[in-house]
Every structure is written in structure tokens, then in C-alpha cells.
mmCIF file of C-alpha atoms in Angstrom:
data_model
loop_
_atom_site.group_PDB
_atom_site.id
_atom_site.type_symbol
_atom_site.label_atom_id
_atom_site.label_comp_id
_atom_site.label_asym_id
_atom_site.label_seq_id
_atom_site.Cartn_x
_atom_site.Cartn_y
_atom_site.Cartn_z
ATOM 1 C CA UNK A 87 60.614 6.534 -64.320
ATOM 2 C CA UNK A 88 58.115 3.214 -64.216
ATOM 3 C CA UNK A 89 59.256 3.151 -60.352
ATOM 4 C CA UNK A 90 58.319 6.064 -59.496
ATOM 5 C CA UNK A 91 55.176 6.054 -60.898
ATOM 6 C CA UNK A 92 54.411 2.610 -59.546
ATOM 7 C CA UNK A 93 55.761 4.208 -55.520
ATOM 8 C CA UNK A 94 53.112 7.250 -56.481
ATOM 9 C CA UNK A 95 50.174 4.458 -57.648
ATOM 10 C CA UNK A 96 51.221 2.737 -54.445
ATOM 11 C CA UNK A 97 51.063 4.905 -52.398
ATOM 12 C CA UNK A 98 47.467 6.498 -53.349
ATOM 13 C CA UNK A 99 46.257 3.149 -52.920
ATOM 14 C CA UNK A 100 47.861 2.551 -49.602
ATOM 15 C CA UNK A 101 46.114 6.065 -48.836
ATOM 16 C CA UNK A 102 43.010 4.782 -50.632
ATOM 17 C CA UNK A 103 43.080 1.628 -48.650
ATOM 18 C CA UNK A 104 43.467 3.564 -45.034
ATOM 19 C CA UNK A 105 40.596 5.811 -45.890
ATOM 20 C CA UNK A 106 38.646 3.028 -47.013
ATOM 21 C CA UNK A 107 39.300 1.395 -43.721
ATOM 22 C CA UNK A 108 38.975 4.401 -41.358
ATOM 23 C CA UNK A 109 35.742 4.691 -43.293
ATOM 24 C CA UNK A 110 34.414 1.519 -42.289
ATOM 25 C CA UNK A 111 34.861 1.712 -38.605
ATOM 26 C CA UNK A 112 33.420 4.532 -38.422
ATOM 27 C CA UNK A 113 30.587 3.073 -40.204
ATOM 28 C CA UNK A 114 30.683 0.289 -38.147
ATOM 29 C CA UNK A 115 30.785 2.473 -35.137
ATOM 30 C CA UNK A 116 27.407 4.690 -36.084
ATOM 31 C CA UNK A 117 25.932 1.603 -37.564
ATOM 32 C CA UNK A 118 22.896 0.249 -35.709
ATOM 33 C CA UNK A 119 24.204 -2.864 -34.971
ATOM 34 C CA UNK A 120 26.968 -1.466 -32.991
ATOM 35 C CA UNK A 121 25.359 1.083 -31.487
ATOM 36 C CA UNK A 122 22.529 -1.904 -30.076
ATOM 37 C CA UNK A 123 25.735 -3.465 -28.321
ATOM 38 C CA UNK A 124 26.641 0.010 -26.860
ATOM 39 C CA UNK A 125 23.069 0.295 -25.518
ATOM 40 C CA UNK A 126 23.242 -3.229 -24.273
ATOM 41 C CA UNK A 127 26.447 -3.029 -22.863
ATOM 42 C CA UNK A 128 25.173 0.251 -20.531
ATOM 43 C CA UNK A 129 22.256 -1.103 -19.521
ATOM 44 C CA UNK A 130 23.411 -4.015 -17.873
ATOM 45 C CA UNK A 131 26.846 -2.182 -16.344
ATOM 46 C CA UNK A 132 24.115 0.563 -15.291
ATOM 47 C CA UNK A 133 26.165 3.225 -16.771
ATOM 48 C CA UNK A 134 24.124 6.291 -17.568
ATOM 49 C CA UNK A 135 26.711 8.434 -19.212
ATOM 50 C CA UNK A 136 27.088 5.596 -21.218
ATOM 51 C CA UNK A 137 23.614 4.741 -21.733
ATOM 52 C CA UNK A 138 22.862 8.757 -22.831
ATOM 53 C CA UNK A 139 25.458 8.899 -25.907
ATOM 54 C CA UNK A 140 22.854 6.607 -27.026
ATOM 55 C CA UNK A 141 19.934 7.098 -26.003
ATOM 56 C CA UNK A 142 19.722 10.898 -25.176
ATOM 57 C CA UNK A 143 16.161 11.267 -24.625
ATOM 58 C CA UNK A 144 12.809 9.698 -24.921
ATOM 59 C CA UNK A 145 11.125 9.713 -28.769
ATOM 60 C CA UNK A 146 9.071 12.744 -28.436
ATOM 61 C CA UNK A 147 11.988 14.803 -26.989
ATOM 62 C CA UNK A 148 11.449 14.379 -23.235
ATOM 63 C CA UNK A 149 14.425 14.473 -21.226
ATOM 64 C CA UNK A 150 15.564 10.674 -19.879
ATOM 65 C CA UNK A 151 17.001 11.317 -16.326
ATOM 66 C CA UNK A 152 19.244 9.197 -14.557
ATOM 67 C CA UNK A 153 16.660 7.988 -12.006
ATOM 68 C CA UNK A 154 14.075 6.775 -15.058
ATOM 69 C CA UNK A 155 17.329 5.076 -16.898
ATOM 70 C CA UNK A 156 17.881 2.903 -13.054
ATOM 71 C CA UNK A 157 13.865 2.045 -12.392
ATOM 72 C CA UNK A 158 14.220 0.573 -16.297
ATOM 73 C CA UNK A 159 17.923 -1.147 -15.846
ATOM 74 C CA UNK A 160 16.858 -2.523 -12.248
ATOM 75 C CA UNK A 161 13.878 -3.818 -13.758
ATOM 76 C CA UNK A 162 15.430 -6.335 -15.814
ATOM 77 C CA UNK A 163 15.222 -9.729 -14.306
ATOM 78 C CA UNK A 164 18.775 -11.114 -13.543
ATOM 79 C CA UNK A 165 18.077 -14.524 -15.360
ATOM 80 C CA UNK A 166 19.437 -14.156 -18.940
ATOM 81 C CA UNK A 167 19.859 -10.314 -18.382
ATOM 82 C CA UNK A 168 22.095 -9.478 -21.201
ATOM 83 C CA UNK A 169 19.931 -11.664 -23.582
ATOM 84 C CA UNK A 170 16.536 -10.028 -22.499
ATOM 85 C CA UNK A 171 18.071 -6.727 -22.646
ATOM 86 C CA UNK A 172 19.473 -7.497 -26.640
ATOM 87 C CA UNK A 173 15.854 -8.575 -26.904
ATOM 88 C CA UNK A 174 13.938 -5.285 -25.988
ATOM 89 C CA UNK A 175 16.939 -2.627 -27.186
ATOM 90 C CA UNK A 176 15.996 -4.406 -30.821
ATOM 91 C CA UNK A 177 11.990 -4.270 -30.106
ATOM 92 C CA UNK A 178 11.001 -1.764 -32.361
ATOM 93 C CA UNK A 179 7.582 -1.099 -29.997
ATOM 94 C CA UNK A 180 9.774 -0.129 -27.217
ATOM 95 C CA UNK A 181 12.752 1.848 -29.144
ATOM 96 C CA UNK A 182 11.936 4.316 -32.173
ATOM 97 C CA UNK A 183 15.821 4.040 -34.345
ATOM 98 C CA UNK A 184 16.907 7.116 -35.599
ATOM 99 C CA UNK A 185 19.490 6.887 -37.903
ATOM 100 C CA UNK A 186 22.052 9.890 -38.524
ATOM 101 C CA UNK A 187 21.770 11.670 -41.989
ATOM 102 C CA UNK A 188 25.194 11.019 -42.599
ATOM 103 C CA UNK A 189 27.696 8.602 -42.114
ATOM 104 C CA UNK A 190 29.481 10.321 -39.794
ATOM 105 C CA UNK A 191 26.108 10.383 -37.202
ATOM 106 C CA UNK A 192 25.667 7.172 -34.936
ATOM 107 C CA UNK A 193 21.922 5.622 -34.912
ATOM 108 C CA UNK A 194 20.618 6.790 -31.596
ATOM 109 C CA UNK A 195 17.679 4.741 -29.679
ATOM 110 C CA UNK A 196 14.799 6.482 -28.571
ATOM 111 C CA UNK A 197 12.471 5.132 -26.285
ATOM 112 C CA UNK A 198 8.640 5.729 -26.518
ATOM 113 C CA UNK A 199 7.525 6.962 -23.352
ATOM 114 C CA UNK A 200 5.112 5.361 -21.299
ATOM 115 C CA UNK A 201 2.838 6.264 -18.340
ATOM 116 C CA UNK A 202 1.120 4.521 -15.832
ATOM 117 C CA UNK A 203 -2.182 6.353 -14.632
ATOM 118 C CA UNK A 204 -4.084 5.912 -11.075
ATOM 119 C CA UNK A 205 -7.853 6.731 -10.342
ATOM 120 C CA UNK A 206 -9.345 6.993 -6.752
ATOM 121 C CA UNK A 207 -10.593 9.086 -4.429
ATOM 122 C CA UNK A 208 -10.159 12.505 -5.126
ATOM 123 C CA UNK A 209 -9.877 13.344 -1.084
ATOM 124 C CA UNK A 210 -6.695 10.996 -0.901
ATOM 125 C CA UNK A 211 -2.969 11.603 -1.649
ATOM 126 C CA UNK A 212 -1.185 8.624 -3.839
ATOM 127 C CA UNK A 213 2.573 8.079 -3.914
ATOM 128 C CA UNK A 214 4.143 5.721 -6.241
ATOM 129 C CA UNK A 215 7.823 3.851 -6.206
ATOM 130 C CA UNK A 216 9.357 0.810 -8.256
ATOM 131 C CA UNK A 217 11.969 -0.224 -5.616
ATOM 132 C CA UNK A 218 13.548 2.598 -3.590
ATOM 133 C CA UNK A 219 12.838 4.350 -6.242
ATOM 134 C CA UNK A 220 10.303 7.559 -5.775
ATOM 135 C CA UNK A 221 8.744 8.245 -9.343
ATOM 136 C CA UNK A 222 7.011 11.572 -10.341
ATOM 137 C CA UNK A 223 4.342 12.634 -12.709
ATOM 138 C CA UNK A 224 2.071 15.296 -13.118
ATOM 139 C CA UNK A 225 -1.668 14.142 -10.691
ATOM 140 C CA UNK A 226 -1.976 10.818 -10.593
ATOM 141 C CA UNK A 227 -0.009 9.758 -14.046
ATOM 142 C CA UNK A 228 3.626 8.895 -13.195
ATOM 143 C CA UNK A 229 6.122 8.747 -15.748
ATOM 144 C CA UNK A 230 7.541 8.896 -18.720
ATOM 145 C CA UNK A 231 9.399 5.424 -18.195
ATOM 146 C CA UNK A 232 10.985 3.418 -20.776
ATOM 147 C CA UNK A 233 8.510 0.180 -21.617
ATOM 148 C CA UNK A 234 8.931 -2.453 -19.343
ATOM 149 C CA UNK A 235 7.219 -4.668 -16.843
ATOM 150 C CA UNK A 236 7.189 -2.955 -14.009
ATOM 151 C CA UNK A 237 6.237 -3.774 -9.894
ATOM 152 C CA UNK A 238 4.994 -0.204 -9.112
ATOM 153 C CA UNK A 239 4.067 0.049 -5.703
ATOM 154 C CA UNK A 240 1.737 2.725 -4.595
ATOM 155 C CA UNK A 241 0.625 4.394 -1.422
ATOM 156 C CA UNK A 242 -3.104 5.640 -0.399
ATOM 157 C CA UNK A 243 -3.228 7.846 2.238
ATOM 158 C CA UNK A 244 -7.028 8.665 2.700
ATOM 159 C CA UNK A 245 -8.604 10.989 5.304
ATOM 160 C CA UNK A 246 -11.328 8.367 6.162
ATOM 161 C CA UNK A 247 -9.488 4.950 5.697
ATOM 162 C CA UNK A 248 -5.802 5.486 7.131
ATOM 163 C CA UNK A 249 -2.544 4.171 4.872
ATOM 164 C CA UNK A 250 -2.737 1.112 2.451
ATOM 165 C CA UNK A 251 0.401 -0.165 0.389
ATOM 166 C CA UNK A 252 -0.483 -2.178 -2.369
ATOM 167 C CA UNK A 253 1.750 -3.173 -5.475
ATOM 168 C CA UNK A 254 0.601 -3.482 -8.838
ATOM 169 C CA UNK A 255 2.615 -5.226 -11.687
ATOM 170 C CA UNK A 256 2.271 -3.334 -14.638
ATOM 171 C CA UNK A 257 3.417 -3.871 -18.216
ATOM 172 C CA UNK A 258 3.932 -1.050 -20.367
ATOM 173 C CA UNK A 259 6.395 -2.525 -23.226
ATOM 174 C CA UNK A 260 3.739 -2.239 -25.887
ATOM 175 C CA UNK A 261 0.937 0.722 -24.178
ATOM 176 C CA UNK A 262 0.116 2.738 -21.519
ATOM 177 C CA UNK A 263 -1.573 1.029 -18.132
ATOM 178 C CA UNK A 264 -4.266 2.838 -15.764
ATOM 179 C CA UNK A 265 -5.602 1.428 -12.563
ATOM 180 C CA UNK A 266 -8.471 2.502 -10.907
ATOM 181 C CA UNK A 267 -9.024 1.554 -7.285
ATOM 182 C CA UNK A 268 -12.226 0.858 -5.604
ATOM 183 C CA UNK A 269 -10.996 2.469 -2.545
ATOM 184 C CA UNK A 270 -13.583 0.905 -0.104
ATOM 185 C CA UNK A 271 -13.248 -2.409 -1.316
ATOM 186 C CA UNK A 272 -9.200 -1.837 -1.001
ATOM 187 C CA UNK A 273 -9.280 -0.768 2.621
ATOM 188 C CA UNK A 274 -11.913 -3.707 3.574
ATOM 189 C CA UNK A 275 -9.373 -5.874 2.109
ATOM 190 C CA UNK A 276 -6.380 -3.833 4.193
ATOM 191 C CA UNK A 277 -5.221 -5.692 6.993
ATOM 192 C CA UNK A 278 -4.027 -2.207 8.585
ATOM 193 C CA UNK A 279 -7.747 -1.181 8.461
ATOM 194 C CA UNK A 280 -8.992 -3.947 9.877
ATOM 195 C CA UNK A 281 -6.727 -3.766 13.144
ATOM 196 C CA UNK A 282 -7.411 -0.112 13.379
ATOM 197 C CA UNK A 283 -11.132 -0.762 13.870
ATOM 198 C CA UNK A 284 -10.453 -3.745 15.949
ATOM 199 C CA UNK A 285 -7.897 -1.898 18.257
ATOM 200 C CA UNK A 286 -10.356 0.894 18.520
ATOM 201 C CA UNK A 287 -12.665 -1.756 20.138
ATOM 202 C CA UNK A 288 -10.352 -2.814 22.792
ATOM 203 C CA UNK A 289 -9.470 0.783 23.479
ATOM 204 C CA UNK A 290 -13.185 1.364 24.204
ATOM 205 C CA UNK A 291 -13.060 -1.870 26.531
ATOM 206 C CA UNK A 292 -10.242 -1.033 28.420
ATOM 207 C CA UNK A 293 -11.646 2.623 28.533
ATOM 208 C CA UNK A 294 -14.956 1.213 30.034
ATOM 209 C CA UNK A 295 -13.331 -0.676 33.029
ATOM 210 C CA UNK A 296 -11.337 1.992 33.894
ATOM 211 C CA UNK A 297 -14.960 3.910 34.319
ATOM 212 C CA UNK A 298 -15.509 1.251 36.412
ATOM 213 C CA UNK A 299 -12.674 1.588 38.510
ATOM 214 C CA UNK A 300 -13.577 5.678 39.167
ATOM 215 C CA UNK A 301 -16.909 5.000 40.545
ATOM 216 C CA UNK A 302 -18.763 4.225 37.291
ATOM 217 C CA UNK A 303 -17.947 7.983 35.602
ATOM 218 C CA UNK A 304 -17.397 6.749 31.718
ATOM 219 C CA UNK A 305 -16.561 10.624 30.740
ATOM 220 C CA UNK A 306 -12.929 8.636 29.975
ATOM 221 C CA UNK A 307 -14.605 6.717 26.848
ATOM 222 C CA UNK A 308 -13.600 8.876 23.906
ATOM 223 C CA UNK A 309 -13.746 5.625 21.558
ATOM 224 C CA UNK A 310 -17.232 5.870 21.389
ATOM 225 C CA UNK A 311 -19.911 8.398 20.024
ATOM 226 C CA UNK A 312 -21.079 10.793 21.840
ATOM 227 C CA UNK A 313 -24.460 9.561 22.165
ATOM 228 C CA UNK A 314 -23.165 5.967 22.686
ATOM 229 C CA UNK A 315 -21.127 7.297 25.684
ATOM 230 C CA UNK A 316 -24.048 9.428 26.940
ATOM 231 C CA UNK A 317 -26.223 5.717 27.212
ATOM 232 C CA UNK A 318 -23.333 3.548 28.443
ATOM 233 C CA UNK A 319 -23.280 6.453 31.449
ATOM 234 C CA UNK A 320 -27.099 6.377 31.535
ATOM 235 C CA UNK A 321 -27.531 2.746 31.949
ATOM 236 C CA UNK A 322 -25.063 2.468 35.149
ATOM 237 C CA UNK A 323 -26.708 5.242 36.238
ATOM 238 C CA UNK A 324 -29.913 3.859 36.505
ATOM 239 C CA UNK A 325 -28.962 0.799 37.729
ATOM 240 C CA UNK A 326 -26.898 2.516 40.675
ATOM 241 C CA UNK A 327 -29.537 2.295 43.202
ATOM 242 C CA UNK A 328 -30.148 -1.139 42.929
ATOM 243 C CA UNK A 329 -26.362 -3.173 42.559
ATOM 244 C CA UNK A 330 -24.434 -3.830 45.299
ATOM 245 C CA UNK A 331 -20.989 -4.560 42.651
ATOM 246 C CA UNK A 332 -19.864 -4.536 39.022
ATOM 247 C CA UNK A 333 -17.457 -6.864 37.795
ATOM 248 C CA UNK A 334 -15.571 -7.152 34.146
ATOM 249 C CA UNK A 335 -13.274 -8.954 32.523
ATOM 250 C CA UNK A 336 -11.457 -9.334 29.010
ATOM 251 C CA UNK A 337 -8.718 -10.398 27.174
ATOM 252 C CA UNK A 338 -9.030 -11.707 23.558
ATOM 253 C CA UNK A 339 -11.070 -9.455 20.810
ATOM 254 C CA UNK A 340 -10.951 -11.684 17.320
ATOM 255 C CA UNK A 341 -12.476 -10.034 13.695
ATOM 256 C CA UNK A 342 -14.173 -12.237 11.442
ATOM 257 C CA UNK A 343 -12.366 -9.996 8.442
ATOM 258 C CA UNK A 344 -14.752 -11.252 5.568
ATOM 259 C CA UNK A 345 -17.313 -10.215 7.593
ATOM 260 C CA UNK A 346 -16.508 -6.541 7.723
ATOM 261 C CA UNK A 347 -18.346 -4.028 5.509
ATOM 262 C CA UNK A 348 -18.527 -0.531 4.669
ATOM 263 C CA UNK A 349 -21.832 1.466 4.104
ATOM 264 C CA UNK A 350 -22.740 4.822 3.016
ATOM 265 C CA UNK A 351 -20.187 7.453 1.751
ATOM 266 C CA UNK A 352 -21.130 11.142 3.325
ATOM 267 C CA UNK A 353 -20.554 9.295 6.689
ATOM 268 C CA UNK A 354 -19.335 5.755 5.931
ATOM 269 C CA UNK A 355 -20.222 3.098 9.159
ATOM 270 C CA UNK A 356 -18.240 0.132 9.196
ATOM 271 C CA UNK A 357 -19.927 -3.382 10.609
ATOM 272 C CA UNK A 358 -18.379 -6.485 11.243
ATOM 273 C CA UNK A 359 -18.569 -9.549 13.220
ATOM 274 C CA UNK A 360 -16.400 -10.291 16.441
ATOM 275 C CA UNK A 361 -15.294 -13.016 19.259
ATOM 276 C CA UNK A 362 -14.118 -11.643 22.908
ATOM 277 C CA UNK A 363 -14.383 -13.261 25.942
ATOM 278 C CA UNK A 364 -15.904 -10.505 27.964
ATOM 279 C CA UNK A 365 -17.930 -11.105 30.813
ATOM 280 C CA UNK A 366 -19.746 -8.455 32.549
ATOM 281 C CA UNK A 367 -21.589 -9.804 36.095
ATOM 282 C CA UNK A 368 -23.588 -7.688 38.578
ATOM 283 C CA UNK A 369 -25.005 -8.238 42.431
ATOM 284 C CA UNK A 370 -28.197 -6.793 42.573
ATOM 285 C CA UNK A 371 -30.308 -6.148 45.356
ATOM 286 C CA UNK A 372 -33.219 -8.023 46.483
ATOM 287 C CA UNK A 373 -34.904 -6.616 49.657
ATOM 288 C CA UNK A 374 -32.821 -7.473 52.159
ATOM 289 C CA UNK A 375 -32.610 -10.943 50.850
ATOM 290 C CA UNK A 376 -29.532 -12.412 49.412
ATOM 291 C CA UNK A 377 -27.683 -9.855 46.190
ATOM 292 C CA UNK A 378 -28.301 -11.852 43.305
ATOM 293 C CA UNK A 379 -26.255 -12.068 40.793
ATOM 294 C CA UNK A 380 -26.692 -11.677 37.026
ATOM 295 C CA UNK A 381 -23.890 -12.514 34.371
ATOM 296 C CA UNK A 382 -23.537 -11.501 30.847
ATOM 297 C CA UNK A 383 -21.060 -13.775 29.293
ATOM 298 C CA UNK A 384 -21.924 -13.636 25.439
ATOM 299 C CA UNK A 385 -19.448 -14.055 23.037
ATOM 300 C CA UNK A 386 -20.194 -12.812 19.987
ATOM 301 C CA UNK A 387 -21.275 -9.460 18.500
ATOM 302 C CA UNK A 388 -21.977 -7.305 15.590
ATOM 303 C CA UNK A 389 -19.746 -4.166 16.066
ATOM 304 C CA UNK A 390 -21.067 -1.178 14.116
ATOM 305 C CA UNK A 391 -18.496 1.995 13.986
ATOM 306 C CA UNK A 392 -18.910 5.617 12.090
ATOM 307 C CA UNK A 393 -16.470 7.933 10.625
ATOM 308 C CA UNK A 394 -16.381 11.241 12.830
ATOM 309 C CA UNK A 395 -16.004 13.905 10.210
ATOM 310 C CA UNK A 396 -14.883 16.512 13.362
ATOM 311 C CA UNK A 397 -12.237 14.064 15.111
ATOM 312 C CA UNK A 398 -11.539 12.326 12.044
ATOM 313 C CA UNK A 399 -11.479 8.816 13.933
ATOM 314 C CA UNK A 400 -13.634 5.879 13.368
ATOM 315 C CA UNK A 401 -16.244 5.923 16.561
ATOM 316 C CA UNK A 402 -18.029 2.725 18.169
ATOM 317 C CA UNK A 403 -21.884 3.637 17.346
ATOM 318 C CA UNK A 404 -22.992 0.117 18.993
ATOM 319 C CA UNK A 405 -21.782 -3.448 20.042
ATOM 320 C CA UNK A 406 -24.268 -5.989 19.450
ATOM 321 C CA UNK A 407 -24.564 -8.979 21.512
ATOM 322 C CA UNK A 408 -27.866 -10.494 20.073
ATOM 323 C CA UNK A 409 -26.626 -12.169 16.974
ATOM 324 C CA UNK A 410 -26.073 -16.109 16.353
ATOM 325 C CA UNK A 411 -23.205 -17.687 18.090
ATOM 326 C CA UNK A 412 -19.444 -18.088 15.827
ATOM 327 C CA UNK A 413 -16.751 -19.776 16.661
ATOM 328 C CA UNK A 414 -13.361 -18.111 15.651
ATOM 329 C CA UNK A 415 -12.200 -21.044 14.616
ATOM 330 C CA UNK A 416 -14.453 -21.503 11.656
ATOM 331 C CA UNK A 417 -13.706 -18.062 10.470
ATOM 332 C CA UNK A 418 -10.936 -18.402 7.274
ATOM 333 C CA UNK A 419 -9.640 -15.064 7.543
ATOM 334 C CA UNK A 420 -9.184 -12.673 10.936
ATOM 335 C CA UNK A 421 -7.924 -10.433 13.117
ATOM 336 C CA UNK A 422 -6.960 -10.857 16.797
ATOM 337 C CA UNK A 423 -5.630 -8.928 19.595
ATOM 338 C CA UNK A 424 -4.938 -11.007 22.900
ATOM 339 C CA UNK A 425 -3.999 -8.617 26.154
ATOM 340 C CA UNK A 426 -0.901 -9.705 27.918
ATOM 341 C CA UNK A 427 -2.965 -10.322 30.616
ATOM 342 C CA UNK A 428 -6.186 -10.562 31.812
ATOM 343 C CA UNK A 429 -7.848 -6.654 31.486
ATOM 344 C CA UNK A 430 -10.215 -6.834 35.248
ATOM 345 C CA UNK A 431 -12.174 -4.108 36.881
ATOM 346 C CA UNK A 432 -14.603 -4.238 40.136
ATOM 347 C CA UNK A 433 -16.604 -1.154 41.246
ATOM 348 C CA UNK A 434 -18.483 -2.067 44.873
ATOM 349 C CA UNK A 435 -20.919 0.186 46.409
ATOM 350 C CA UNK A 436 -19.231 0.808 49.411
ATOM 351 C CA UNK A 437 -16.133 2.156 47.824
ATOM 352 C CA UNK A 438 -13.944 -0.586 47.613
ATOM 353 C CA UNK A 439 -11.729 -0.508 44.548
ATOM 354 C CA UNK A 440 -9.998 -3.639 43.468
ATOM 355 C CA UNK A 441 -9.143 -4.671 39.589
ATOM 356 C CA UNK A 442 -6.331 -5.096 37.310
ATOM 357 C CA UNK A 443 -6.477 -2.373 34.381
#
């Protein structure tokens, strides 16, 4: 009889003993401990099925997609990932811990979401990416992401200034981040700006000589203002009657980029200093006497453009020879374009056409 009792108390304990255990890994299991490992693991094997037993949305109920779980896992630097990654999965500013009511419901990690606002221009269009990743938002706040420190790189496309690309490191582990651009200051700064204006230049140069070339008609110039054109055409107009030949040449245009500047806003005009080595030289006549000849060979000038609200380009309003003379050399920062060759035009008065456009 004591045997049997002592197989029945043995076994109920045995029985005790397995629930007891069965009991513990499954608290171990839903603990938050293990669950932090879970998260950690999934994060650094980029596994988002993984990652969303866990971590099924952000705090507030937002969804978490896939593409916001990457721009956070990618963000991670390599160099002691897994330890950095223990380190912010336990940073209660970046994950709210929500522990189940019962034993039987694993601790899930919430992130707090986190935005990253932009303020510009309201005429231009802004895109935003951390890697090859394209983020979305609603205007010009992207987000929710999960807090981290983040290279977003964003792209201003403006209907005055062209593209810029810039990329702004931004940390949102403990708060929110806004930027707001000075957008003329950012495009004065933009190297793609500044060979725009410069390229515009040569454009109007090797416009000009090919007026040259069709018997001084400049009706070809369209990098210039109207009004510009109209007094380039007037001047070799007037002085028609009295030259026998018109000679140009060019090749190198160089931007002194800390010189350039941007003034007004209804109609911004852009102004900045340049180095070419054009040289314009005419015969003149002189009474039956020897054609004598006059050369222009300046070197420096003060280029002013304006923004053409119609044509939406940036327009040569004047070039400036009479400043101070720069070298290029002295200048820290620049731009330069340099022709393959030398950019020649002759226009004689008997009809002769000879030049190299």
C-alpha cells in the first residue's frame, strides 16, 4: 500500500516538476531579457519577420514597414554592431517595453517614432533618401523612423536655382530634428550652380563669334537678354561703316566662386567675378591711310546674370571689363571651363570668312 502511494506522490511531483519547468521557459521566453536577444539577433541578421514578432509596430500604433526596419538596421555602424545594437534595443528613450499581462504574453519593443522635418522654399520640390533608400512623409516631414543617427540625404529641385544634393547627418535617438535651408546661400555654395552660370557664359561667347562668322547678325545669342542682345547688335552696327575686320578669340573662362552673389528675390541677378583670355581686335579705317588697329585684351570682368521668369534660364544682363585686375591663381576656390581648342572667329568687310568655331 506505502508503494503505491509513494509511485502516486512521485509521480505528481514528477508532473509538478515538468510543469514547473515548462513554466519557466516559457517565462524565460516572454521575459524581457530574452525577448532583447530576439530583437538583437534580427536586427543584425536583417530579418524582418523576425524583427516584427517583436517589435510589431512603432509606440503610438503606427505601422513599422519593412523598408523603415532596413534604413534603421543599415544604419548601424559595422564596428561593434551586435554590441551597439544590445545598447540601443535596451535604451529606454529609443524603445517604450511593453510587457504582456500575463505570463503567457512575450514583452514586445516599441519604438518611439521619430521625424525629421525640412524648411525651404515653398516653390521647390525636396526628396529625401538614407542610402538607396527613398523615405516618405507627409510635406516636407519624412518619417516615422526608429531613433538613430541617421545620413539623410536630400534633393532640392528649385525652379530658379537648378538641382542641389546635399546630406545632412541627423540624430534622432533622443528627439525629433528639423533643418531649414537658406536656399540662396545653398545654391551659391552648389558647385552645379556655379558651372551652370559659368557655362552659360561660354555659350554666349561661342554664340557671339559665330555672329561674327554670319556677317555680324547676333540674332543667334539667346544667352543673353533681350536688351543685352539688342546693344551687342547695335554696337557692330554702328561701327560697320568704319572697320575694315573683326577678330576674336577664347578659350579658358575661370569663376572666382566666393565671389559670386545673389541679389533680389522677385527677379534674383547673380554677379560674380571671372578670368578668360578673350581678345577682341578691330582694323579701323583711317582715310585712306593705313587701317589701324585697336585690341581689347582685358582679362577680367564682373559678370552680372538675371533669372528670366518666361524662359526660366539664367540670362547674361552685362559683362564688365572695367574692374581691378585678378589673377586666378590667387582665387582659393573656382570654377573653370577650358575649350578643347582655341574658339576663333574673323568677319572682313569684303566677305571673306575664315575662323575656327
Amino acid at each position: 500500500m506505502n508503494n503505491k502511494i509513494n509511485k502516486k506522490i512521485l509521480a505528481v511531483g514528477l508532473f509538478l516538476f515538468m510543469i514547473l519547468v515548462i513554466l519557466s521557459v516559457i517565462y524565460w521566453q516572454n521575459s524581457t531579457k530574452h525577448q532583447a536577444k530576439l530583437l538583437t539577433e534580427a536586427i543584425v541578421q536583417k530579418d524582418y519577420a523576425a524583427f516584427h514578432k517583436v517589435t510589431p509596430s512603432f509606440n503610438d500604433g503606427t505601422k513599422l514597414n519593412k523598408e523603415t526596419f532596413l534604413v534603421f538596421a543599415e544604419s548601424i555602424p559595422k564596428k561593434d554592431k551586435e554590441a551597439e545594437i544590445k545598447k540601443r534595443v535596451n535604451n529606454d528613450s529609443l524603445f517604450e517595453k511593453k510587457k504582456g499581462k500575463s505570463w503567457f504574453a512575450p514583452t514586445k519593443f516599441m519604438p518611439y517614432p521619430r521625424y525629421f522635418g525640412f524648411e525651404n522654399e515653398e516653390t521647390s520640390q525636396v526628396t529625401f533618401s538614407i542610402g538607396k533608400h527613398l523615405l516618405s512623409g507627409k510635406g516636407k516631414r519624412v518619417g516615422p523612423l526608429i531613433g538613430g543617427d541617421y545620413p539623410i540625404d536630400y534633393t532640392v529641385s528649385s525652379p530658379i536655382y537648378g538641382k542641389m544634393q546635399q546630406t545632412q547627418q541627423t540624430d534622432l535617438r533622443k528627439e525629433n530634428q528639423t533643418v531649414t535651408l537658406d536656399e540662396k546661400e545653398a545654391f551659391i555654395a552648389s558647385k552645379n550652380f556655379q558651372e551652370k552660370l559659368l557655362n552659360q557664359v561660354v555659350s554666349y561667347y561661342i554664340a557671339m563669334n559665330q555672329g561674327l562668322q554670319n556677317d555680324l547678325d547676333f540674332s543667334g545669342v539667346t544667352q543673353a537678354q533681350e536688351e543685352t542682345k539688342a546693344s551687342l547688335q547695335q554696337t557692330f552696327d554702328e561701327l560697320r561703316p568704319y572697320i575694315e575686320s573683326v577678330e576674336q578669340t577664347f578659350q579658358k573662362f575661370v569663376m572666382n566662386s566666393e565671389s559670386l552673389k545673389i541679389e533680389g528675390s522677385s527677379q534674383p541677378q547673380a554677379v560674380f567675378d571671372i578670368y578668360t583670355d578673350v581678345a577682341l581686335s578691330l582694323k579701323a579705317n583711317n582715310k585712306g591711310k593705313r587701317a589701324e588697329e585697336i585690341t581689347n585684351a582685358s582679362h577680367n570682368a564682373i559678370v552680372t546674370m538675371e533669372f528670366d521668369q518666361e524662359t526660366k534660364k539664367w540670362l547674361i544682363y552685362s559683362i564688365d571689363f572695367e574692374t581691378y585686375t585678378q589673377q586666378p591663381d590667387d582665387w582659393a576656390h573656382t570654377n573653370e571651363v577650358t575649350l578643347p581648342e582655341i574658339n576663333q572667329a574673323r568677319w572682313y568687310k569684303d566677305g571673306r570668312k575664315q575662323g575656327n568655331i
